[in-house]
């Protein structure tokens, strides 16, 4: 079996234990890894590295990933204090806590910017690429597993490459990837994708075999994240979106099979996409970041013909379903480097319908995707900006309240801005939908309050708006002494409601 | 002479007075016009339309332009109450006042979004395209004058086209334009530009002659805007940028002739670009929106080989210089539709160095480009977002104080966000430069305060940061009760300083 996984004979001499491979990682290094959402990330070597620290070795490093990775990497290296700097996205509770207590320096970045930052040298020299692989080809090409992320740029730019060959990943994954990288300016060419199903590259990442410093054989499986069951609120949100899209088709503003769908990561996004199974749309395509469980439903129902992303991001059940039917799903799915899956050029050319989730939205349509109450990092912006700014239609969804109703997701002014009023066409909550196209800020405010806010907060929001409108400047009127007072009230009293 | 300006014989029957042409514009219509920065906009018909309103006719219309236009359009139609809705950018004091007093509904948009919003029908049906032209070709093609903006989309989507042939515009402009439009998704193809000098289209805008409802002959000249003389602060800012770019070349992160430059509109942007005349950089190129006076200096000095934009935006002196040397400048300049000049695809492919100006910047690197004290619209975001997000390097400049020192341009939290922390690599003031690449928010804050803030405000900013850092959540720490207090203090006391 190993011959199929490691097809270049001379590289067998590089096989070593995870402990030995971890010794290649030294204090102060910058390590770029595979992994995107907890999928296809290295596991054995990070665990061995964590053990070194527990045994007293001082190792402080920078980790650059595609997006979130599992506990064996983000968790283990946070708990041991090894990871002192982190780019560009995470969801692990230990790394999140370390970011919020100030012990990890974290830069939250647009995912499409990360590959070029690596290429441009903006992070500094990449010392080690640490990647999970399905197999290594005869000429040293590295075949990714369930995600691609920044693997190509990590491998191209690193001094040394450590490969974890993961034998738990089924060989049927071979061929699902399409690896294409851009040149650096001024030598860049157009990316020749005009349909989500276009294949433009190789099915492996080319790599100079001399750079491969260690090969570790492992069978640790991805620690995927659970998906919440689809609830009533998600069903309502999905319903409003489907009605809206049907109306756009009727008005001649969208083709019958829509345009390529992009859907964010997580339970609500999964549920929104899942609602399309029962819609009348046929022959849909997806050009997105992550392929979650509901995409398998759409493929099985014959509703989606092709799904392009940079990772499979299934739940535990979804992972079983994927791995046991890999041949079937591989026919409909393409995994690309995140530079390409999230590329502004392609997103805009294809005219994606972008659907992403917000933490909070303000009355003028600015969106906070990252920092709860302005300062507390949740996960990161991820790819939402890559798609939103370049979409045919950009839709943001949120449930209208959080914390049992004590937080209104619609506020006078968001406490942190990730997406501006210039970037968003539609807001949807379980209360309803606001189409913001062509609106001035004050028109926008009335639509959002009327259609999207929870009834408990509608009057308070209208009161704010009307009092703000009495000021001298009425373009986007705010009362700066009160704009953030809802957040302050929550922090002080535990509720945004006035007691 | 008219034969050269109007080369299709049958269209001569459509020549009429501006007053008659203005009668084609009815109450409730949506009118899309030429014009980008006060350059190449229609003048005779808007003036005639304003006269109609002054004589008691009720006409309320929506105006969609490329960007800002002159007083004959934005001013005259604001003063008479004709323009009740406006997209996507303006700089006229009367339209600005009407937006801020609530009488004009204004949506401030990314300029690259506007052409596709017209194509997609998101603004509604375009009733009339009102455009200034240099000439009309034998098959009805319309040759723009000193700007292109949204002319192609206006003409393609409008029911009727009104053309102002402006005989004050020199025929040497013929050939300077390169008109290329994209298809609507799912039929879009890659835009085949790989160098700022590439010509990919026609030198006129194709138009079905039957749609041309009126032709007005006029010679009213553009009311261009003055450029402030280059002052000490601008010189310092320019100097910091040049030093920074030289360092990037030395580190191998930029080619010797840099990458295509983009520079925003206005006096500071003009001065920053002007500083490059005395730099050691050679064979530079520009892929930008507007070609201002300093670009002529760079071309004359042999420093810039090609400048691509969507408009000439000279001062009054610059306009004389341009018109009297049109043949010379036409060899080095290309005017494109703003869909192409500002296209994310091309900006990212070419890897532009984006230089734009901020109204204020906060300690974490968010930028306000539009709303003074959160609510008062200045001009609009323009193309800054199109370039910034997709740049190789995104640089924002601002003088560190305004209003004789009573406003700090570096604040704890900006009162309006147009560009987020995810979009900006470098901040420059006359105090110094902060390179934000790879920084966490708190590292960023220290760099911005130390290098960019005015000495009068440094201690206050550090005090805010240090007190905010004592809170529980330290990723991007804010004191929400104080975050906007500097703006409140200015509004209440006339200064951000604590008396």
GROMACS .gro file of N, CA, C and O in nm, chain A residues 152-208:
model
  228
  152UNK      N    1  -0.010   2.510  -0.204
  152UNK     CA    2   0.084   2.535  -0.314
  152UNK      C    3   0.184   2.645  -0.281
  152UNK      O    4   0.304   2.631  -0.305
  153UNK      N    5   0.135   2.756  -0.223
  153UNK     CA    6   0.225   2.867  -0.191
  153UNK      C    7   0.319   2.830  -0.077
  153UNK      O    8   0.434   2.872  -0.074
  154UNK      N    9   0.269   2.753   0.019
  154UNK     CA   10   0.354   2.710   0.130
  154UNK      C   11   0.470   2.627   0.076
  154UNK      O   12   0.587   2.650   0.107
  155UNK      N   13   0.437   2.529  -0.008
  155UNK     CA   14   0.539   2.440  -0.064
  155UNK      C   15   0.636   2.516  -0.154
  155UNK      O   16   0.758   2.498  -0.146
  156UNK      N   17   0.582   2.604  -0.237
  156UNK     CA   18   0.669   2.679  -0.330
  156UNK      C   19   0.767   2.770  -0.258
  156UNK      O   20   0.877   2.793  -0.307
  157UNK      N   21   0.727   2.825  -0.147
  157UNK     CA   22   0.808   2.929  -0.083
  157UNK      C   23   0.891   2.880   0.036
  157UNK      O   24   0.978   2.952   0.083
  158UNK      N   25   0.863   2.760   0.085
  158UNK     CA   26   0.933   2.713   0.205
  158UNK      C   27   1.072   2.662   0.172
  158UNK      O   28   1.097   2.611   0.063
  159UNK      N   29   1.163   2.672   0.271
  159UNK     CA   30   1.294   2.610   0.258
  159UNK      C   31   1.282   2.458   0.260
  159UNK      O   32   1.348   2.389   0.184
  160UNK      N   33   1.201   2.410   0.354
  160UNK     CA   34   1.186   2.264   0.371
  160UNK      C   35   1.039   2.227   0.375
  160UNK      O   36   0.957   2.305   0.423
  161UNK      N   37   1.011   2.105   0.330
  161UNK     CA   38   0.873   2.057   0.332
  161UNK      C   39   0.865   1.931   0.418
  161UNK      O   40   0.944   1.838   0.400
  162UNK      N   41   0.772   1.932   0.514
  162UNK     CA   42   0.742   1.812   0.593
  162UNK      C   43   0.605   1.762   0.548
  162UNK      O   44   0.508   1.838   0.550
  163UNK      N   45   0.601   1.635   0.507
  163UNK     CA   46   0.475   1.580   0.455
  163UNK      C   47   0.423   1.474   0.552
  163UNK      O   48   0.496   1.384   0.591
  164UNK      N   49   0.297   1.489   0.590
  164UNK     CA   50   0.229   1.381   0.662
  164UNK      C   51   0.142   1.306   0.561
  164UNK      O   52   0.043   1.361   0.513
  165UNK      N   53   0.181   1.185   0.528
  165UNK     CA   54   0.094   1.103   0.442
  165UNK      C   55  -0.012   1.040   0.532
  165UNK      O   56   0.021   0.966   0.625
  166UNK      N   57  -0.137   1.073   0.505
  166UNK     CA   58  -0.244   1.026   0.593
  166UNK      C   59  -0.319   0.912   0.526
  166UNK      O   60  -0.396   0.931   0.432
  167UNK      N   61  -0.296   0.792   0.578
  167UNK     CA   62  -0.352   0.672   0.514
  167UNK      C   63  -0.501   0.655   0.544
  167UNK      O   64  -0.565   0.568   0.486
  168UNK      N   65  -0.555   0.738   0.633
  168UNK     CA   66  -0.701   0.731   0.656
  168UNK      C   67  -0.779   0.801   0.545
  168UNK      O   68  -0.900   0.787   0.535
  169UNK      N   69  -0.711   0.878   0.465
  169UNK     CA   70  -0.778   0.949   0.355
  169UNK      C   71  -0.784   0.858   0.233
  169UNK      O   72  -0.683   0.802   0.191
  170UNK      N   73  -0.903   0.839   0.176
  170UNK     CA   74  -0.920   0.739   0.068
  170UNK      C   75  -0.855   0.781  -0.063
  170UNK      O   76  -0.861   0.898  -0.102
  171UNK      N   77  -0.796   0.685  -0.129
  171UNK     CA   78  -0.727   0.714  -0.255
  171UNK      C   79  -0.822   0.767  -0.363
  171UNK      O   80  -0.777   0.827  -0.460
  172UNK      N   81  -0.952   0.748  -0.343
  172UNK     CA   82  -1.047   0.802  -0.441
  172UNK      C   83  -1.040   0.954  -0.448
  172UNK      O   84  -1.095   1.015  -0.541
  173UNK      N   85  -0.976   1.018  -0.352
  173UNK     CA   86  -0.960   1.164  -0.358
  173UNK      C   87  -0.867   1.205  -0.472
  173UNK      O   88  -0.868   1.321  -0.515
  174UNK      N   89  -0.785   1.112  -0.519
  174UNK     CA   90  -0.691   1.147  -0.627
  174UNK      C   91  -0.770   1.188  -0.751
  174UNK      O   92  -0.857   1.115  -0.798
  175UNK      N   93  -0.740   1.305  -0.802
  175UNK     CA   94  -0.808   1.356  -0.921
  175UNK      C   95  -0.911   1.462  -0.890
  175UNK      O   96  -0.957   1.533  -0.979
  176UNK      N   97  -0.950   1.475  -0.763
  176UNK     CA   98  -1.052   1.574  -0.729
  176UNK      C   99  -0.993   1.716  -0.729
  176UNK      O  100  -1.064   1.814  -0.747
  177UNK      N  101  -0.862   1.726  -0.712
  177UNK     CA  102  -0.798   1.858  -0.701
  177UNK      C  103  -0.763   1.917  -0.837
  177UNK      O  104  -0.739   1.844  -0.932
  178UNK      N  105  -0.761   2.048  -0.841
  178UNK     CA  106  -0.719   2.118  -0.963
  178UNK      C  107  -0.626   2.230  -0.919
  178UNK      O  108  -0.669   2.332  -0.867
  179UNK      N  109  -0.497   2.208  -0.937
  179UNK     CA  110  -0.396   2.298  -0.881
  179UNK      C  111  -0.345   2.394  -0.988
  179UNK      O  112  -0.286   2.352  -1.089
  180UNK      N  113  -0.369   2.521  -0.965
  180UNK     CA  114  -0.324   2.627  -1.056
  180UNK      C  115  -0.276   2.741  -0.967
  180UNK      O  116  -0.345   2.776  -0.872
  181UNK      N  117  -0.159   2.793  -0.994
  181UNK     CA  118  -0.112   2.908  -0.917
  181UNK      C  119  -0.086   3.025  -1.011
  181UNK      O  120  -0.057   3.006  -1.130
  182UNK      N  121  -0.099   3.145  -0.958
  182UNK     CA  122  -0.073   3.264  -1.040
  182UNK      C  123   0.074   3.303  -1.029
  182UNK      O  124   0.139   3.274  -0.928
  183UNK      N  125   0.122   3.370  -1.132
  183UNK     CA  126   0.256   3.429  -1.125
  183UNK      C  127   0.250   3.555  -1.038
  183UNK      O  128   0.142   3.606  -1.008
  184UNK      N  129   0.365   3.605  -1.001
  184UNK     CA  130   0.367   3.735  -0.933
  184UNK      C  131   0.357   3.845  -1.038
  184UNK      O  132   0.408   3.830  -1.149
  185UNK      N  133   0.295   3.959  -1.004
  185UNK     CA  134   0.298   4.072  -1.097
  185UNK      C  135   0.443   4.113  -1.122
  185UNK      O  136   0.524   4.101  -1.029
  186UNK      N  137   0.479   4.161  -1.237
  186UNK     CA  138   0.393   4.198  -1.351
  186UNK      C  139   0.370   4.085  -1.452
  186UNK      O  140   0.340   4.114  -1.567
  187UNK      N  141   0.385   3.961  -1.407
  187UNK     CA  142   0.379   3.851  -1.504
  187UNK      C  143   0.249   3.772  -1.500
  187UNK      O  144   0.240   3.664  -1.557
  188UNK      N  145   0.150   3.824  -1.426
  188UNK     CA  146   0.026   3.747  -1.412
  188UNK      C  147  -0.056   3.745  -1.539
  188UNK      O  148  -0.064   3.844  -1.611
  189UNK      N  149  -0.119   3.630  -1.561
  189UNK     CA  150  -0.207   3.612  -1.677
  189UNK      C  151  -0.351   3.597  -1.626
  189UNK      O  152  -0.372   3.566  -1.510
  190UNK      N  153  -0.448   3.617  -1.714
  190UNK     CA  154  -0.586   3.590  -1.673
  190UNK      C  155  -0.601   3.445  -1.626
  190UNK      O  156  -0.537   3.355  -1.680
  191UNK      N  157  -0.684   3.425  -1.524
  191UNK     CA  158  -0.714   3.289  -1.475
  191UNK      C  159  -0.823   3.234  -1.567
  191UNK      O  160  -0.933   3.290  -1.572
  192UNK      N  161  -0.794   3.126  -1.640
  192UNK     CA  162  -0.887   3.086  -1.748
  192UNK      C  163  -1.007   3.005  -1.702
  192UNK      O  164  -1.039   2.903  -1.759
  193UNK      N  165  -1.076   3.052  -1.599
  193UNK     CA  166  -1.200   2.986  -1.554
  193UNK      C  167  -1.319   3.069  -1.599
  193UNK      O  168  -1.328   3.187  -1.566
  194UNK      N  169  -1.409   3.008  -1.674
  194UNK     CA  170  -1.533   3.078  -1.711
  194UNK      C  171  -1.657   3.002  -1.667
  194UNK      O  172  -1.768   3.045  -1.690
  195UNK      N  173  -1.636   2.888  -1.603
  195UNK     CA  174  -1.746   2.806  -1.550
  195UNK      C  175  -1.693   2.736  -1.425
  195UNK      O  176  -1.576   2.696  -1.423
  196UNK      N  177  -1.778   2.719  -1.321
  196UNK     CA  178  -1.729   2.657  -1.197
  196UNK      C  179  -1.666   2.520  -1.218
  196UNK      O  180  -1.580   2.480  -1.139
  197UNK      N  181  -1.705   2.451  -1.324
  197UNK     CA  182  -1.652   2.317  -1.347
  197UNK      C  183  -1.522   2.312  -1.425
  197UNK      O  184  -1.467   2.204  -1.446
  198UNK      N  185  -1.471   2.427  -1.468
  198UNK     CA  186  -1.349   2.426  -1.550
  198UNK      C  187  -1.229   2.374  -1.470
  198UNK      O  188  -1.204   2.418  -1.359
  199UNK      N  189  -1.156   2.284  -1.533
  199UNK     CA  190  -1.029   2.237  -1.475
  199UNK      C  191  -0.915   2.301  -1.553
  199UNK      O  192  -0.911   2.292  -1.674
  200UNK      N  193  -0.826   2.365  -1.481
  200UNK     CA  194  -0.722   2.443  -1.550
  200UNK      C  195  -0.580   2.406  -1.506
  200UNK      O  196  -0.483   2.464  -1.554
  201UNK      N  197  -0.567   2.310  -1.413
  201UNK     CA  198  -0.434   2.281  -1.360
  201UNK      C  199  -0.401   2.134  -1.352
  201UNK      O  200  -0.453   2.053  -1.429
  202UNK      N  201  -0.316   2.102  -1.257
  202UNK     CA  202  -0.273   1.963  -1.235
  202UNK      C  203  -0.349   1.905  -1.116
  202UNK      O  204  -0.410   1.979  -1.040
  203UNK      N  205  -0.343   1.774  -1.098
  203UNK     CA  206  -0.413   1.716  -0.982
  203UNK      C  207  -0.320   1.697  -0.862
  203UNK      O  208  -0.356   1.636  -0.763
  204UNK      N  209  -0.201   1.753  -0.872
  204UNK     CA  210  -0.105   1.746  -0.760
  204UNK      C  211  -0.031   1.880  -0.756
  204UNK      O  212  -0.036   1.959  -0.852
  205UNK      N  213   0.038   1.903  -0.644
  205UNK     CA  214   0.119   2.025  -0.631
  205UNK      C  215   0.263   1.991  -0.665
  205UNK      O  216   0.326   1.910  -0.596
  206UNK      N  217   0.317   2.049  -0.772
  206UNK     CA  218   0.456   2.019  -0.807
  206UNK      C  219   0.548   2.058  -0.691
  206UNK      O  220   0.526   2.160  -0.625
  207UNK      N  221   0.648   1.976  -0.666
  207UNK     CA  222   0.742   2.006  -0.556
  207UNK      C  223   0.877   1.947  -0.589
  207UNK      O  224   0.887   1.831  -0.630
  208UNK      N  225   0.980   2.026  -0.573
  208UNK     CA  226   1.117   1.977  -0.589
  208UNK      C  227   1.143   1.874  -0.478
  208UNK      O  228   1.142   1.909  -0.360
   0.00000   0.00000   0.00000
